[in-house]
XYZ file of C-alpha atoms in Angstrom:
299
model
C -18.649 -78.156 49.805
C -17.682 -75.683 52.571
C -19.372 -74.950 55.687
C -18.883 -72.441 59.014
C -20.425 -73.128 62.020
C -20.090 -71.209 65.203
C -17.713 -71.836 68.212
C -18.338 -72.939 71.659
C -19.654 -70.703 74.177
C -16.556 -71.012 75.821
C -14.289 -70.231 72.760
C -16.354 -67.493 71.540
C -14.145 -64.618 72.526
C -10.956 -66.504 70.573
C -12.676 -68.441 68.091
C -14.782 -66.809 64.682
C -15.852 -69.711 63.395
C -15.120 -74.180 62.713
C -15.288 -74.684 59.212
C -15.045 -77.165 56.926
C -14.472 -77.844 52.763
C -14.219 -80.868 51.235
C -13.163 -81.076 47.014
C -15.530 -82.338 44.439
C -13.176 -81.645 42.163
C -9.779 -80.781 41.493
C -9.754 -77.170 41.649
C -7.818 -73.774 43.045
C -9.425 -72.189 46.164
C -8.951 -68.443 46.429
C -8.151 -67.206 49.906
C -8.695 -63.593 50.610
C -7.214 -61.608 53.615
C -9.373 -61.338 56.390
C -7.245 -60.561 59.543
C -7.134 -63.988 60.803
C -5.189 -66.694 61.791
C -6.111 -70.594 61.188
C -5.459 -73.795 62.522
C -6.275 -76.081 60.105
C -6.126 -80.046 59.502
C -5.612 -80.273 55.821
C -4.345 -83.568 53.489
C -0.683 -82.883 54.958
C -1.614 -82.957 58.538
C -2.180 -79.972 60.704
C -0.667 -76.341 59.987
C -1.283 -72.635 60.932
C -2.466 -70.260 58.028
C -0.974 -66.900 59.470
C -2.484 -63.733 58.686
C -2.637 -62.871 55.285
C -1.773 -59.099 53.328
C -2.743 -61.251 49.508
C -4.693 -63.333 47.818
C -3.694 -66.807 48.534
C -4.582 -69.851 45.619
C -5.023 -73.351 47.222
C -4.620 -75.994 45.107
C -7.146 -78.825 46.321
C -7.424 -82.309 44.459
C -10.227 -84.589 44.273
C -11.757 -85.767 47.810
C -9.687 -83.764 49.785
C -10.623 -82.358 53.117
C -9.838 -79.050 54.974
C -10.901 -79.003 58.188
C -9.952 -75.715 60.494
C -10.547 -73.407 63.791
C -10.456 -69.590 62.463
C -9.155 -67.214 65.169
C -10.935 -63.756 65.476
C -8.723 -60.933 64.948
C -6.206 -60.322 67.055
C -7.021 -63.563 69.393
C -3.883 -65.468 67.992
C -1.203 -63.949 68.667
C 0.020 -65.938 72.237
C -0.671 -69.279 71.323
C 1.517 -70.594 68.807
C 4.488 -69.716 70.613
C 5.986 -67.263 67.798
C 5.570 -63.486 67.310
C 2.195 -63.274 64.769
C 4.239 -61.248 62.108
C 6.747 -64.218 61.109
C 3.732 -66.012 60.533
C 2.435 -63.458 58.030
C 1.413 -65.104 54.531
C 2.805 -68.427 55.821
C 1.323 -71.783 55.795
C 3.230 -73.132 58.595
C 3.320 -76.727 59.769
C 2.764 -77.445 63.722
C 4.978 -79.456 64.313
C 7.558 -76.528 63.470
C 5.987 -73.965 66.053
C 6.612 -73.611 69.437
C 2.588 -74.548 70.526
C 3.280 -78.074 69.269
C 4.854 -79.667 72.272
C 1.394 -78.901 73.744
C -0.471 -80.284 71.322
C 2.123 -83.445 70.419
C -0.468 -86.532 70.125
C -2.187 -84.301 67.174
C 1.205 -84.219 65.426
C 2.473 -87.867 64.914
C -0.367 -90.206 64.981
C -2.221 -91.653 61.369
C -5.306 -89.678 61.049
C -6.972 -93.132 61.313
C -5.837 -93.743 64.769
C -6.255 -89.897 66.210
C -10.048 -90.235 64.337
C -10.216 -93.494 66.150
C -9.550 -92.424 69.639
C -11.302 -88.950 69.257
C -14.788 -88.867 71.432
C -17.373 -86.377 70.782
C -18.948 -84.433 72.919
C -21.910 -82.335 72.786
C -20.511 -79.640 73.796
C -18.364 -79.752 71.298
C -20.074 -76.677 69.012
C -22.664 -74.052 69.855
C -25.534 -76.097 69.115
C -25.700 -79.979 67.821
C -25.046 -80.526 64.305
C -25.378 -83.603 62.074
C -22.538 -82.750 59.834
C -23.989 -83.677 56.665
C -23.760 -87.058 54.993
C -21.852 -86.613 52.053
C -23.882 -87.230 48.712
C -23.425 -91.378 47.750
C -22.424 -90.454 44.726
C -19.329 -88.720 45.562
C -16.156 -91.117 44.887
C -14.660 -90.114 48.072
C -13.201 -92.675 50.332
C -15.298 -94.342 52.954
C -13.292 -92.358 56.142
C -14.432 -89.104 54.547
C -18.173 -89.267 55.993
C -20.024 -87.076 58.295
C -18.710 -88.927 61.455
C -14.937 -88.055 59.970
C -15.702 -84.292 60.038
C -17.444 -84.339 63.047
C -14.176 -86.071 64.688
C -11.874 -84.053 63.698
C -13.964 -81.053 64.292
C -13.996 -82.373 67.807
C -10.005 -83.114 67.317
C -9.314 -79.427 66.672
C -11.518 -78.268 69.669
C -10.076 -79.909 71.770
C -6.794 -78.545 70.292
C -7.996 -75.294 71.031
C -9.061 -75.504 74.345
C -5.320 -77.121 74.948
C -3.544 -73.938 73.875
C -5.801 -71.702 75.747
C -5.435 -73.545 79.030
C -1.485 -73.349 79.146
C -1.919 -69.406 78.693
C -1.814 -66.464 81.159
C -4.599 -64.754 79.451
C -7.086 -66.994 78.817
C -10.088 -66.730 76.712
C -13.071 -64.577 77.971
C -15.828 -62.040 76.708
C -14.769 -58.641 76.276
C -16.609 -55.130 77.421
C -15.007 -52.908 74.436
C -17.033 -50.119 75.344
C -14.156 -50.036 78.124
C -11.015 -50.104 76.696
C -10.951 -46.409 76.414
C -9.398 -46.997 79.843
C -5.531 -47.474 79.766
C -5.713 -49.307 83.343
C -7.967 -52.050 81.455
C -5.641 -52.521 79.321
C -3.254 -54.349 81.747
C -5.938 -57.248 82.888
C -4.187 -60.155 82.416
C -7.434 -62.086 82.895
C -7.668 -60.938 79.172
C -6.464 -61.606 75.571
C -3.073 -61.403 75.390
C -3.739 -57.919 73.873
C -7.476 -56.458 75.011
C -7.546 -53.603 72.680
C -7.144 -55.865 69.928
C -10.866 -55.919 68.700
C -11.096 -52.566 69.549
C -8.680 -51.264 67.054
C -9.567 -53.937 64.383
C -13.701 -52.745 65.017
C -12.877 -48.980 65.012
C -10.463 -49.568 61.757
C -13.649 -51.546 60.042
C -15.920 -48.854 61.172
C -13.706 -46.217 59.824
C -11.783 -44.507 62.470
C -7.929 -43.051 61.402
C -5.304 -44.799 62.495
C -4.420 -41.790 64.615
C -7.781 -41.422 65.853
C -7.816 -45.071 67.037
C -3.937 -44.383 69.138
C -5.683 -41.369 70.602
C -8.766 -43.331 71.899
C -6.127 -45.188 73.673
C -4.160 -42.985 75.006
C -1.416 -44.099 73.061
C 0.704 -42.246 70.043
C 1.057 -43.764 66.762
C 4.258 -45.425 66.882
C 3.202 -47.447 70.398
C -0.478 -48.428 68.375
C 1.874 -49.664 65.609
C 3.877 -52.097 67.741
C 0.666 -53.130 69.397
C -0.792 -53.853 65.979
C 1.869 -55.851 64.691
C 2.016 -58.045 67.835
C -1.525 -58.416 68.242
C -2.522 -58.646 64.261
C 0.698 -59.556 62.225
C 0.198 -56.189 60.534
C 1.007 -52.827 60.683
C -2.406 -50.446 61.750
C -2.731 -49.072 58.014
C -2.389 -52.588 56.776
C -5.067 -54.088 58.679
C -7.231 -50.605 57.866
C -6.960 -51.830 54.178
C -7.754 -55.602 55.478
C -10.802 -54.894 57.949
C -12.220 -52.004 55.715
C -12.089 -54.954 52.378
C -13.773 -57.735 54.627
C -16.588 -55.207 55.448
C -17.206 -53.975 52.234
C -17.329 -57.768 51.415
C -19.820 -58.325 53.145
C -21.507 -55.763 52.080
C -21.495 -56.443 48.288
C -22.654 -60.176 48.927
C -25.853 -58.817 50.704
C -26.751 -57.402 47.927
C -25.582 -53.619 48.344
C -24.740 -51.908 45.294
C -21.297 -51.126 44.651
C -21.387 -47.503 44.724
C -23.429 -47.716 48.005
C -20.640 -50.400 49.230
C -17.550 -48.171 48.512
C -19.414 -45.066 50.783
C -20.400 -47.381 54.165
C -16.938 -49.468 53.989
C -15.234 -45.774 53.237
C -13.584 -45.646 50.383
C -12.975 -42.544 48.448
C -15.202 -43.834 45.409
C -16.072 -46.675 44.032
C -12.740 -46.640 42.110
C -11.089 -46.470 45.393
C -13.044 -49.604 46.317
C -12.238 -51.586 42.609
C -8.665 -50.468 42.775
C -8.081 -52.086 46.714
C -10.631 -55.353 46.092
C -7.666 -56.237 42.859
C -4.739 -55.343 45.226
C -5.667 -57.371 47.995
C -7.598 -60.294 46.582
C -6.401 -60.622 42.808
C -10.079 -60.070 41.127
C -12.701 -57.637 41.108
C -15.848 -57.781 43.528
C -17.952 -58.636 40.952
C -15.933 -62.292 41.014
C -15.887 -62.425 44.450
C -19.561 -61.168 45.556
C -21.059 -61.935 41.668
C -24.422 -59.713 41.179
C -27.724 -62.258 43.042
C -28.982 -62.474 39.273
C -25.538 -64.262 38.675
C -25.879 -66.125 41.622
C -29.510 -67.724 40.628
C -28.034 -68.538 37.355
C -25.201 -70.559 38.502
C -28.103 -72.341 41.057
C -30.320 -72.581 38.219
């Protein structure tokens, strides 16, 4: 079972999405690049999933639970303390990064006793949510109910909102229509990098990397250091990363492949196979099967 819901009104300019999976089975979870950082509780305690340039297999067992805060692109990269590249295909735990000593009470209780002293609060998520009572059946052990997700849903919030408060550049909603202007650029009311969804929006939408440094005002080489601090990755690398997410999407509403590979720009919808196997390990068809596939495997 996975599930996203969406952030907090006043997380929304850091935060993509809360999600959640829990294993029915023992199984191996493919994780596809997708430009963003997580901070996620898992079976081992909590850890950061830095940004990824691969597919990365999870190995989940029986009843185990995944619970995480995905960062938009380029909102990570001042809170953990460490420069976002060294981070780059890393599971990393917390307790190892800089951002822990904030955050030290999530690091060294038993989940039992953080769960136990966790309050909810309605504001909490975007809109109230019953997380869903896990089916009876399910041989999972009593602490992983509803109330257990919602907790440390809650946990990981209020996480969140702990790193954000010790920065500079807090969290807040972002006018890219005006970051064409170099002297917005220096706000510090602002992410720790301002033209980062920006550059990762005009990469999706198909912009060249030198188009995107000339929007700017700045050349190549200074867009490439910005990139790397603000993403992990190099500005061609998250091209290939932002372009694959969109055509992604595309392919799982229902858009036929040759139709995907023109609006995500690809050359062809070689192009398109060729970079889906490179970055994620299977075709498209695997990971966005056909709808007449999908109603089957309902069915």
């Amino acid at each position: 079972m996975y599930e996203e819901r969406p952030p907090a009104p006043d997380l929304a300019a850091r935060v993509a999405c809360h999600w959640h999976q829990v294993s029915e089975s023992g199984s191996t979870q493919l994780v596809v690049p997708d430009a963003c950082v997580d901070l996620i509780w898992g079976p081992g305690g909590l850890f950061v999933a830095g940004p990824d340039t691969g597919p990365m297999p999870t190995k989940m067992a029986t009843g185990d639970v995944f619970v995480g805060v995905r960062f938009r692109p380029g909102a990570a990269s001042d809170l953990f303390g460490v420069p976002l590249h060294t981070l780059r295909d890393q599971r990393v735990p917390l307790s190892d990064l800089p951002a822990a000593a904030l955050l030290a009470p999530l690091t060294t209780p038993e989940p039992a006793t953080l769960l136990a002293s966790t309050t909810l609060h309605p504001a909490t998520f975007a809109t109230p949510h019953p997380w869903p009572t896990l089916r009876a059946e399910t041989p999972f052990p009593a602490t992983r109910t509803a109330p257990d997700l919602a907790a440390r849903h809650a946990t990981l919030t209020a996480a969140t909102r702990t790193l954000l408060s010790h920065l500079n550049t807090p969290a807040r909603s972002i006018d890219s229509a005006r970051l064409a202007d170099p002297a917005r650029l220096a706000d510090p009311a602002r992410l720790a990098d301002p033209a980062a969804p920006f550059i990762a929006r005009a990469l999706r939408l198909g912009r060249s990397v030198s188009a995107v440094a000339g929007d700017l005002g700045l050349s190549e080489r200074q867009l490439h250091r910005r990139s790397l601090t603000a993403f992990g990755y190099a500005p061609k690398t998250l091209q290939r990363i932002v372009r694959f997410q969109r055509a992604l999407r595309l392919a799982r509403a229902g858009v036929p492949l040759a139709t995907v590979a023109a609006e995500a720009g690809y050359a062809d919808q070689a192009h398109l196979s060729h970079e889906v196997k490179r970055l994620s390990g299977v075709s498209l068809r695997t990971l966005a099967p056909p709808p007449s596939f999908v109603l089957r495997l309902l069915a």
